[in-house]
Amino acid sequence: MTASGGGLGLLFRKPTTWCILRADRYTLELIQKEQIYTMSYFPDEYKKQVLFLGSKSGRDSQKMKEVALTGIQTPSGDMTFKEARLIFECTLTQITTPGPQDFYTQEARDYINEAYNEAHEYRKYVFGEITHVWVTAADLP
Ligand SMILES: Cc1cc2nc3c(=O)[nH]c(=O)nc-3n(C[C@H](O)[C@H](O)[C@H](O)COP(=O)(O)O)c2cc1C
């Protein structure tokens, strides 16, 4: 799937990524099942493909096969794409589900409530320890 909400930093001394996933995302189910996953970043020229992956669910489509990107596997068997500029492979460490009472601005409460109305659960904050990083050679100086 495509996700714009996320970042990285240190969590409990471990290099960690985080992302915010709506509770009904098929990708969330896969992350919970496999407990390893990749976060891949693409150059602007692949915007169309990235938007395509964010336009329909893998639960009821073959979008990973339909998308005009080259699927590859990491040595651990994780899925990613050859065209990605930067790839983090992560091991799931934590999923938290903050509710409206955890936020201190109305804007944030509205944001979290909006997901609840659609998925009947609050958004999941997903944290993963970074185990591998790949950077494509084309972007190295
Ligand atoms: C630009 C863009 C950013 C998105 N960001 C997020 C996000 O941060 N979190 C999220 O849950 N869904 C986000 N989505 C929506 C998912 O990518 C979309 O619902 C996708 O179909 C989910 O696929 P899945 O059901 O196979 O996991 C975004 C979509 C687009 C196009």
mmCIF file of C-alpha atoms and ligand atoms in Angstrom:
data_model
loop_
_atom_site.group_PDB
_atom_site.id
_atom_site.type_symbol
_atom_site.label_atom_id
_atom_site.label_comp_id
_atom_site.label_asym_id
_atom_site.label_seq_id
_atom_site.Cartn_x
_atom_site.Cartn_y
_atom_site.Cartn_z
ATOM 1 C CA MET A 1 0.000 0.000 0.000
ATOM 2 C CA THR A 2 0.921 3.650 -0.194
ATOM 3 C CA ALA A 3 1.308 5.531 3.080
ATOM 4 C CA SER A 4 2.257 9.134 3.620
ATOM 5 C CA GLY A 5 2.007 9.193 7.421
ATOM 6 C CA GLY A 6 5.239 7.996 8.967
ATOM 7 C CA GLY A 7 8.855 8.595 9.824
ATOM 8 C CA LEU A 8 11.885 7.195 11.598
ATOM 9 C CA GLY A 9 14.074 7.709 14.643
ATOM 10 C CA LEU A 10 15.279 5.958 17.772
ATOM 11 C CA LEU A 11 12.802 4.052 19.938
ATOM 12 C CA PHE A 12 14.137 2.267 23.015
ATOM 13 C CA ARG A 13 17.656 2.722 21.540
ATOM 14 C CA LYS A 14 16.709 0.933 18.316
ATOM 15 C CA PRO A 15 16.563 2.525 14.869
ATOM 16 C CA THR A 16 12.853 2.424 14.181
ATOM 17 C CA THR A 17 10.308 3.375 11.546
ATOM 18 C CA TRP A 18 6.718 4.285 12.298
ATOM 19 C CA CYS A 19 3.655 4.596 10.160
ATOM 20 C CA ILE A 20 -0.019 5.272 10.748
ATOM 21 C CA LEU A 21 -2.389 2.759 9.204
ATOM 22 C CA ARG A 22 -6.141 2.727 9.202
ATOM 23 C CA ALA A 23 -7.314 -0.369 11.055
ATOM 24 C CA ASP A 24 -8.997 -1.937 8.017
ATOM 25 C CA ARG A 25 -5.933 -1.907 5.747
ATOM 26 C CA TYR A 26 -5.089 -5.322 4.314
ATOM 27 C CA THR A 27 -1.418 -4.320 4.628
ATOM 28 C CA LEU A 28 -1.868 -4.069 8.402
ATOM 29 C CA GLU A 29 -3.131 -7.659 8.488
ATOM 30 C CA LEU A 30 -0.080 -8.799 6.506
ATOM 31 C CA ILE A 31 2.330 -6.911 8.778
ATOM 32 C CA GLN A 32 0.739 -8.488 11.865
ATOM 33 C CA LYS A 33 0.896 -11.937 10.304
ATOM 34 C CA GLU A 34 4.451 -11.810 8.923
ATOM 35 C CA GLN A 35 5.941 -9.389 11.457
ATOM 36 C CA ILE A 36 8.570 -8.320 8.935
ATOM 37 C CA TYR A 37 7.905 -5.804 6.188
ATOM 38 C CA THR A 38 9.529 -3.206 3.965
ATOM 39 C CA MET A 39 8.994 0.525 3.658
ATOM 40 C CA SER A 40 10.091 1.671 0.200
ATOM 41 C CA TYR A 41 10.579 5.211 -1.115
ATOM 42 C CA PHE A 42 10.352 6.035 -4.820
ATOM 43 C CA PRO A 43 11.630 8.802 -7.090
ATOM 44 C CA ASP A 44 8.984 11.215 -8.404
ATOM 45 C CA GLU A 45 8.890 9.500 -11.783
ATOM 46 C CA TYR A 46 7.010 6.572 -10.175
ATOM 47 C CA LYS A 47 4.269 8.743 -8.693
ATOM 48 C CA LYS A 48 1.611 7.208 -10.948
ATOM 49 C CA GLN A 49 2.473 3.694 -9.767
ATOM 50 C CA VAL A 50 2.613 4.783 -6.132
ATOM 51 C CA LEU A 51 -0.831 6.382 -6.425
ATOM 52 C CA PHE A 52 -2.128 3.207 -8.070
ATOM 53 C CA LEU A 53 -0.977 1.144 -5.059
ATOM 54 C CA GLY A 54 -2.886 3.596 -2.866
ATOM 55 C CA SER A 55 -6.059 3.411 -4.938
ATOM 56 C CA LYS A 56 -7.296 -0.136 -4.267
ATOM 57 C CA SER A 57 -6.879 -2.842 -1.696
ATOM 58 C CA GLY A 58 -4.779 -5.966 -2.161
ATOM 59 C CA ARG A 59 -7.532 -7.783 -0.272
ATOM 60 C CA ASP A 60 -9.685 -7.930 -3.401
ATOM 61 C CA SER A 61 -7.244 -7.250 -6.252
ATOM 62 C CA GLN A 62 -3.913 -8.382 -7.664
ATOM 63 C CA LYS A 63 -2.500 -4.845 -7.579
ATOM 64 C CA MET A 64 1.039 -6.005 -6.774
ATOM 65 C CA LYS A 65 1.056 -7.887 -10.084
ATOM 66 C CA GLU A 66 -0.819 -5.210 -12.020
ATOM 67 C CA VAL A 67 1.405 -2.273 -11.037
ATOM 68 C CA ALA A 68 4.083 -1.202 -13.536
ATOM 69 C CA LEU A 69 6.949 -1.833 -11.105
ATOM 70 C CA THR A 70 9.404 -4.723 -10.823
ATOM 71 C CA GLY A 71 8.669 -6.863 -7.776
ATOM 72 C CA ILE A 72 11.747 -8.254 -5.999
ATOM 73 C CA GLN A 73 12.410 -10.104 -2.755
ATOM 74 C CA THR A 74 14.886 -9.208 -0.025
ATOM 75 C CA PRO A 75 17.176 -12.014 1.219
ATOM 76 C CA SER A 76 14.617 -12.572 4.021
ATOM 77 C CA GLY A 77 11.867 -13.072 1.464
ATOM 78 C CA ASP A 78 10.223 -9.691 1.972
ATOM 79 C CA MET A 79 8.533 -8.000 -0.952
ATOM 80 C CA THR A 80 9.723 -4.695 -2.404
ATOM 81 C CA PHE A 81 10.306 -3.097 -5.811
ATOM 82 C CA LYS A 82 13.485 -2.668 -7.850
ATOM 83 C CA GLU A 83 12.562 0.945 -8.695
ATOM 84 C CA ALA A 84 12.586 2.050 -5.024
ATOM 85 C CA ARG A 85 15.282 4.580 -4.136
ATOM 86 C CA LEU A 86 15.425 3.729 -0.451
ATOM 87 C CA ILE A 87 14.208 0.556 1.265
ATOM 88 C CA PHE A 88 13.910 -0.146 4.982
ATOM 89 C CA GLU A 89 13.286 -3.711 6.105
ATOM 90 C CA CYS A 90 11.652 -3.751 9.503
ATOM 91 C CA THR A 91 10.686 -6.187 12.247
ATOM 92 C CA LEU A 92 7.398 -5.318 13.896
ATOM 93 C CA THR A 93 7.959 -4.152 17.482
ATOM 94 C CA GLN A 94 4.829 -2.321 18.547
ATOM 95 C CA ILE A 95 1.335 -1.391 17.467
ATOM 96 C CA THR A 96 -0.474 1.219 19.502
ATOM 97 C CA THR A 97 -3.984 2.533 19.072
ATOM 98 C CA PRO A 98 -4.336 6.009 20.543
ATOM 99 C CA GLY A 99 -7.862 7.291 21.023
ATOM 100 C CA PRO A 100 -9.229 10.854 21.005
ATOM 101 C CA GLN A 101 -8.329 11.290 24.696
ATOM 102 C CA ASP A 102 -4.635 10.947 23.752
ATOM 103 C CA PHE A 103 -4.661 14.055 21.546
ATOM 104 C CA TYR A 104 -4.508 17.678 22.625
ATOM 105 C CA THR A 105 -5.764 19.557 19.585
ATOM 106 C CA GLN A 106 -9.212 19.419 18.069
ATOM 107 C CA GLU A 107 -7.676 18.925 14.637
ATOM 108 C CA ALA A 108 -5.912 15.744 15.764
ATOM 109 C CA ARG A 109 -9.060 14.469 17.501
ATOM 110 C CA ASP A 110 -11.042 15.063 14.318
ATOM 111 C CA TYR A 111 -8.407 13.181 12.324
ATOM 112 C CA ILE A 112 -8.483 10.149 14.593
ATOM 113 C CA ASN A 113 -12.294 10.144 14.804
ATOM 114 C CA GLU A 114 -12.660 10.247 11.043
ATOM 115 C CA ALA A 115 -10.876 6.870 10.734
ATOM 116 C CA TYR A 116 -13.069 5.449 13.498
ATOM 117 C CA ASN A 117 -16.198 6.350 11.559
ATOM 118 C CA GLU A 118 -14.943 4.442 8.516
ATOM 119 C CA ALA A 119 -13.116 1.439 10.037
ATOM 120 C CA HIS A 120 -14.932 1.245 13.431
ATOM 121 C CA GLU A 121 -11.521 1.269 15.094
ATOM 122 C CA TYR A 122 -8.966 4.003 15.665
ATOM 123 C CA ARG A 123 -5.853 4.315 13.516
ATOM 124 C CA LYS A 124 -2.948 2.025 14.350
ATOM 125 C CA TYR A 125 0.506 3.445 14.993
ATOM 126 C CA VAL A 126 2.910 0.779 13.759
ATOM 127 C CA PHE A 127 6.562 0.696 14.866
ATOM 128 C CA GLY A 128 9.256 -1.550 13.399
ATOM 129 C CA GLU A 129 12.934 -1.985 14.149
ATOM 130 C CA ILE A 130 15.024 -1.327 11.049
ATOM 131 C CA THR A 131 17.044 -4.460 10.273
ATOM 132 C CA HIS A 132 18.294 -3.611 6.764
ATOM 133 C CA VAL A 133 18.571 -0.525 4.576
ATOM 134 C CA TRP A 134 19.157 -0.476 0.813
ATOM 135 C CA VAL A 135 19.881 2.655 -1.206
ATOM 136 C CA THR A 136 19.925 2.454 -4.997
ATOM 137 C CA ALA A 137 23.332 3.072 -6.529
ATOM 138 C CA ALA A 138 21.908 5.644 -8.968
ATOM 139 C CA ASP A 139 21.380 8.054 -6.094
ATOM 140 C CA LEU A 140 24.845 7.771 -4.586
ATOM 141 C CA PRO A 141 27.190 10.688 -5.327
HETATM 142 C C1 LIG B 1 -0.786 9.454 -1.366
HETATM 143 C C2 LIG B 1 -1.478 8.445 -0.485
HETATM 144 C C3 LIG B 1 -1.160 8.368 0.844
HETATM 145 C C4 LIG B 1 -1.796 7.447 1.703
HETATM 146 N N1 LIG B 1 -1.442 7.393 3.014
HETATM 147 C C5 LIG B 1 -2.017 6.479 3.833
HETATM 148 C C6 LIG B 1 -1.598 6.357 5.184
HETATM 149 O O1 LIG B 1 -0.683 7.046 5.665
HETATM 150 N N2 LIG B 1 -2.241 5.423 5.951
HETATM 151 C C7 LIG B 1 -3.246 4.627 5.480
HETATM 152 O O2 LIG B 1 -3.779 3.803 6.229
HETATM 153 N N3 LIG B 1 -3.643 4.704 4.175
HETATM 154 C C8 LIG B 1 -3.044 5.600 3.344
HETATM 155 N N4 LIG B 1 -3.414 5.666 2.019
HETATM 156 C C9 LIG B 1 -4.494 4.789 1.525
HETATM 157 C C10 LIG B 1 -4.012 3.374 1.180
HETATM 158 O O3 LIG B 1 -2.831 3.372 0.422
HETATM 159 C C11 LIG B 1 -5.126 2.655 0.375
HETATM 160 O O4 LIG B 1 -6.302 2.602 1.136
HETATM 161 C C12 LIG B 1 -4.730 1.267 -0.094
HETATM 162 O O5 LIG B 1 -5.693 0.843 -1.014
HETATM 163 C C13 LIG B 1 -4.652 0.261 1.047
HETATM 164 O O6 LIG B 1 -4.291 -0.965 0.480
HETATM 165 P P1 LIG B 1 -4.432 -2.366 1.257
HETATM 166 O O7 LIG B 1 -5.876 -2.496 1.675
HETATM 167 O O8 LIG B 1 -4.003 -3.382 0.240
HETATM 168 O O9 LIG B 1 -3.516 -2.309 2.432
HETATM 169 C C14 LIG B 1 -2.782 6.571 1.173
HETATM 170 C C15 LIG B 1 -3.104 6.630 -0.191
HETATM 171 C C16 LIG B 1 -2.464 7.557 -1.018
HETATM 172 C C17 LIG B 1 -2.817 7.602 -2.481
#
